[in-house]
Amino acid sequence: MDIGTLFGIILGLVLIIGSIIVGGGASAFIDIPSVLVTMGGTIAALLITYPVGKVKAVFAVTKKILKAGNLDLEPWYRTLVELATVARRDGLLALESQLESIDDMFMRKGVQMMIDGNSAEAVAAVMEQEISNLEDRHAIGHGIWRSMGSYAPAFGMIGTLVGLVQMLRNLSDPSSIGAGMAVALLTTFYGAFFANLFCIPIQGKLEQRTEEEVALKRMLLTGILAIQSGDSPRIVGEKLLVFISPSERGRLER
Amino acid sequence: MDIGTLFGIILGLVLIIGSIIVGGGASAFIDIPSVLVTMGGTIAALLITYPVGKVKAVFAVTKKILKAGNLDLEPWYRTLVELATVARRDGLLALESQLESIDDMFMRKGVQMMIDGNSAEAVAAVMEQEISNLEDRHAIGHGIWRSMGSYAPAFGMIGTLVGLVQMLRNLSDPSSIGAGMAVALLTTFYGAFFANLFCIPIQGKLEQRTEEEVALKRMLLTGILAIQSGDSPRIVGEKLLVFISPSERGRLER
Amino acid sequence: MDIGTLFGIILGLVLIIGSIIVGGGASAFIDIPSVLVTMGGTIAALLITYPVGKVKAVFAVTKKILKAGNLDLEPWYRTLVELATVARRDGLLALESQLESIDDMFMRKGVQMMIDGNSAEAVAAVMEQEISNLEDRHAIGHGIWRSMGSYAPAFGMIGTLVGLVQMLRNLSDPSSIGAGMAVALLTTFYGAFFANLFCIPIQGKLEQRTEEEVALKRMLLTGILAIQSGDSPRIVGEKLLVFISPSERGRLER
Amino acid sequence: MDIGTLFGIILGLVLIIGSIIVGGGASAFIDIPSVLVTMGGTIAALLITYPVGKVKAVFAVTKKILKAGNLDLEPWYRTLVELATVARRDGLLALESQLESIDDMFMRKGVQMMIDGNSAEAVAAVMEQEISNLEDRHAIGHGIWRSMGSYAPAFGMIGTLVGLVQMLRNLSDPSSIGAGMAVALLTTFYGAFFANLFCIPIQGKLEQRTEEEVALKRMLLTGILAIQSGDSPRIVGEKLLVFISPSERGRLER
Amino acid sequence: MDIGTLFGIILGLVLIIGSIIVGGGASAFIDIPSVLVTMGGTIAALLITYPVGKVKAVFAVTKKILKAGNLDLEPWYRTLVELATVARRDGLLALESQLESIDDMFMRKGVQMMIDGNSAEAVAAVMEQEISNLEDRHAIGHGIWRSMGSYAPAFGMIGTLVGLVQMLRNLSDPSSIGAGMAVALLTTFYGAFFANLFCIPIQGKLEQRTEEEVALKRMLLTGILAIQSGDSPRIVGEKLLVFISPSERGRLER
């Protein structure tokens, strides 16, 4: 798992839970009906908005992405320069032998199309469409986490309103006012906590990741088109370098 | 009805109503004037914003969409590949006999235009215009539900302000303060509940559905243009595959 | 006046005012200084933002639009097909005699340019510019109502803050606390009421109307360009049909 | 000064200050530390965000724009038609003599480039770039007022939080609660008042003005290109008319 | 360090801290657990959203930018005009000798590509890609500060909710209510203070800076392309002037 993400989640939990324990009365912060209203309401609204299949798929993808480390552009850079070297030396058809060593479906498809003799326009069109479809599919994942991040505080507020109305009907017993209001506020707390420590950060992480993947795929497309147009390995490398941040370029040019 | 949507609505209702009953005094949550102010105000604002005919039409469409299951791209994929096979074997005009078996008006129009000998540009232009008009028409539906999702909490707050002013004028009778405030808060509760369990999720579902329909129509357009340009069924299939998520592609390629 | 709009305004007023009367003490809801702060502040901010002439013009246009019914595309469709018939039969110049029967300035200009022998590009360029300028002019109207919809609650809150500060200075007389707070809340009520029952719905209606007018003008432009290119009346009709929702097409094709 | 703006500012000040005086205890609304926190905090945040030079420049520009009346397109229209008449009669080079009577730098540059024999594309490119740079420079002004409009309420709230914490520490003296809370609320009042009567309306006015100036510059560019292409004064006039609202066109065509 | 930024930070701190000290009881505003919840929670959410490496890099870049003064376009303008003079007199290849005196990597690359005989399209494509990648890299920095600016108030509110629940459970001891609530409000204060005096202004400053850098790089690109197309130094200068605000142009033309 990405060490920063794990550390962030633990840090957040320790700080909030710690401040609860230090303040005393941690048991007052556990209230099953409040959890059910906040989290259950969020899930209910989510199931109305999105098909069950997509919600499940997004959770699986999220788990995979949180586990994965960061994307490193370097090996892709080296592979492309190597393919360019082979193509320059032995011709485009010689890439056929390299094909099975390419794991990535996207890159493989591009190289295959190139070997099959498709025009640069055809290769670019199909691969651009793949990138655009990837963005569309990922957008659903961002949407699901964004929805959770806004449903959770909303249902937290709904729960608090229910609790307030119930408390206000029993004002005759002053001793119960504080406890009633404390319980009423719990759902707002749950909603804000869940949204800000999980939903919104995870949505941000997924969006980051989509951008990284799209940038990688654009780099792959640029590389394949450069190889197809017969560029020398040095030129291919230079065209790829613009996709890499200046601070990392030095390492690659060596 | 889409099982997830139905389950979501029931789950949300059960959780909120359950938490009300468990807390005691469910009858305090039913107040007809409060319902009238919140829901009536929302409908009033909606009727000022949108023509009556469009509001009615949107509710009919919403009912239809909630009842329908998810779009499955597979049969459309198979139909297009089949049409491509016929066209390759017997020529474009042979598609005339297939025409009556096509239910979808959009696809039918495209195939008809192709048989009539229109150019690829003409077919694409008319069909792109149809897609763009479909998006425009659907946008009104999204707008109506989005408006309800923001009017409902607003009129909930207006009702609460009315209730608070009335309560504050009778502070001399302390025993009525709690009850008055409880009633005042009810409209805010109704507004938040209606917006977050119905309006916003349904708006989200309709937007999802529009995206799915547009993606399907783009796939149909891609397929028709591929058939018209004389692509082999295998190539047509490949061009369509990019519209389908990688996880489902395996199933189709078999 | 559009019956839905009128009904919406009356419904909203009846519900809110009704709930005030039912709750008792309607007189407590009338406070001239509060009205002055909320509405006057809104108008003051509006006059700083927009030139007086434009504010007046927008109110005149709003009145006209609220009075007008919905746009019906059918007569325009029929007129264009008729013009196409005349042009096909007697040539483009024969449209000269039809010119005075066209009320709409936009359509007249287009037909006139066509008769004058301008190229399709020139006709399209001038008419597109007209559409774009229409959108710009209408955008000011949307902006003015949107501004009012956000200034009104803001000045409502400012009035409430003034009232709260005044009330808090007299806490020594407990009997006046409730009344003071009730008056303080009135401005927030006025602001929310005015924004949500008038400003925001009317803004929505104007935006709707602009979209309808732009769609109509685009249909007119499409029709004129089709006539100019010598399309048969049947083809002109078909090109126009894509602008009309499927549910209304049946009626027109008869 | 634009009479509407001046009237709006005075109206807003009279209404708010009037409601304070009528309510009694106007002196309670003056609190120097509160003014310092709200306005000083806003200025502090502004100085962190924008370079001092730009803040000063924006205030100078704002003063100039508030003083200036509205843009009138009519004289520009007449000047362009006149230039077209001269160019038609005596050739483009004859415009040289008109050059010194043109005050506007933008128009002058365009006419000069035309006289120098630059191509229409070159003239359009340079002038479009000028328009785009004008928009960029103005955008900073909008940004500064928008920032102030959001910093002011934020520092108002910060001041209120400081006041509340201080008040809550002295609950033992009940008589001071009201006064403490009244002072605490003052900063929120200042922030809301300053943002809604000054920052947001002025930002709106500047944006309006930028749009007007850009529209004027586009009209000038259209006119210059029309003159360069040798259009007759009548045609130049017609091309310019689309930039003018229909209600004003009648006056110009006379 | 940019004097305005430094002054802004000190002014903001002095005003807020001053108002705390003047109000008495400054010690009540220091509460370590509250700081931990607000700032720690913000950092935790940030670490979940962004990779650790990028957070660190952004803080380093922020420090550098806050220290740097404003960009001055003048030396770049002069350098480009000088290069144009050399190129006009001695040919493009003579620029080789100037190359080592150019510090900026972006400009150096452009000049090098020009000397190497690349086409104008190739130079423009590579440099546009560099600009677009620069914008993408900077966007992460803006995103990190924007995230902090919204996480900080959110965790402030979470801390306040925790404090309120704890306080409400001890209503039996009235003397502790005020102190408990004061502590509860502290986190909201910290969050609002940190967001509005640091996160949002710094985000604004970074965005300003990115726009300035992009504008500079566009000016460099325009200049290089003008030199490559063989423009005279005077024309190159004129093409560059449109990037400079009118108030500064006079100084440069001298």
Coordinates of C-alpha atoms in Angstrom, one line a residue, chain B residues 133, chain C residues 73 76-81 84 216 218-224 226-227 233-245 249 252:
Chain B
N133 CA -30.4 17.4 -29.6
Chain C
L73 CA -41.5 25.4 -33.5
W76 CA -41.6 28.1 -38.4
Y77 CA -41.2 24.6 -39.7
R78 CA -44.2 25.0 -42.0
T79 CA -43.0 28.5 -43.2
L80 CA -39.5 27.2 -44.1
V81 CA -40.9 24.2 -46.0
A84 CA -38.4 25.8 -49.9
L216 CA -35.3 28.3 -33.0
R218 CA -30.4 27.7 -35.3
M219 CA -33.3 25.8 -37.0
L220 CA -34.1 28.9 -39.1
L221 CA -30.4 29.2 -40.1
T222 CA -30.3 25.5 -41.0
G223 CA -33.5 25.9 -43.1
I224 CA -32.3 28.9 -44.9
A226 CA -30.8 24.2 -47.0
I227 CA -33.1 26.3 -49.2
P233 CA -38.8 20.7 -49.7
R234 CA -38.8 17.1 -48.4
I235 CA -35.0 17.2 -47.6
V236 CA -35.4 20.7 -46.0
G237 CA -38.2 19.3 -43.8
E238 CA -36.0 16.3 -42.8
K239 CA -33.1 18.6 -41.9
L240 CA -35.4 20.6 -39.7
L241 CA -37.0 17.6 -38.0
V242 CA -33.8 16.9 -36.0
F243 CA -34.5 20.1 -34.0
I244 CA -37.9 18.9 -32.9
S245 CA -38.4 16.4 -30.1
R249 CA -42.3 14.9 -35.0
L252 CA -45.4 17.4 -38.3

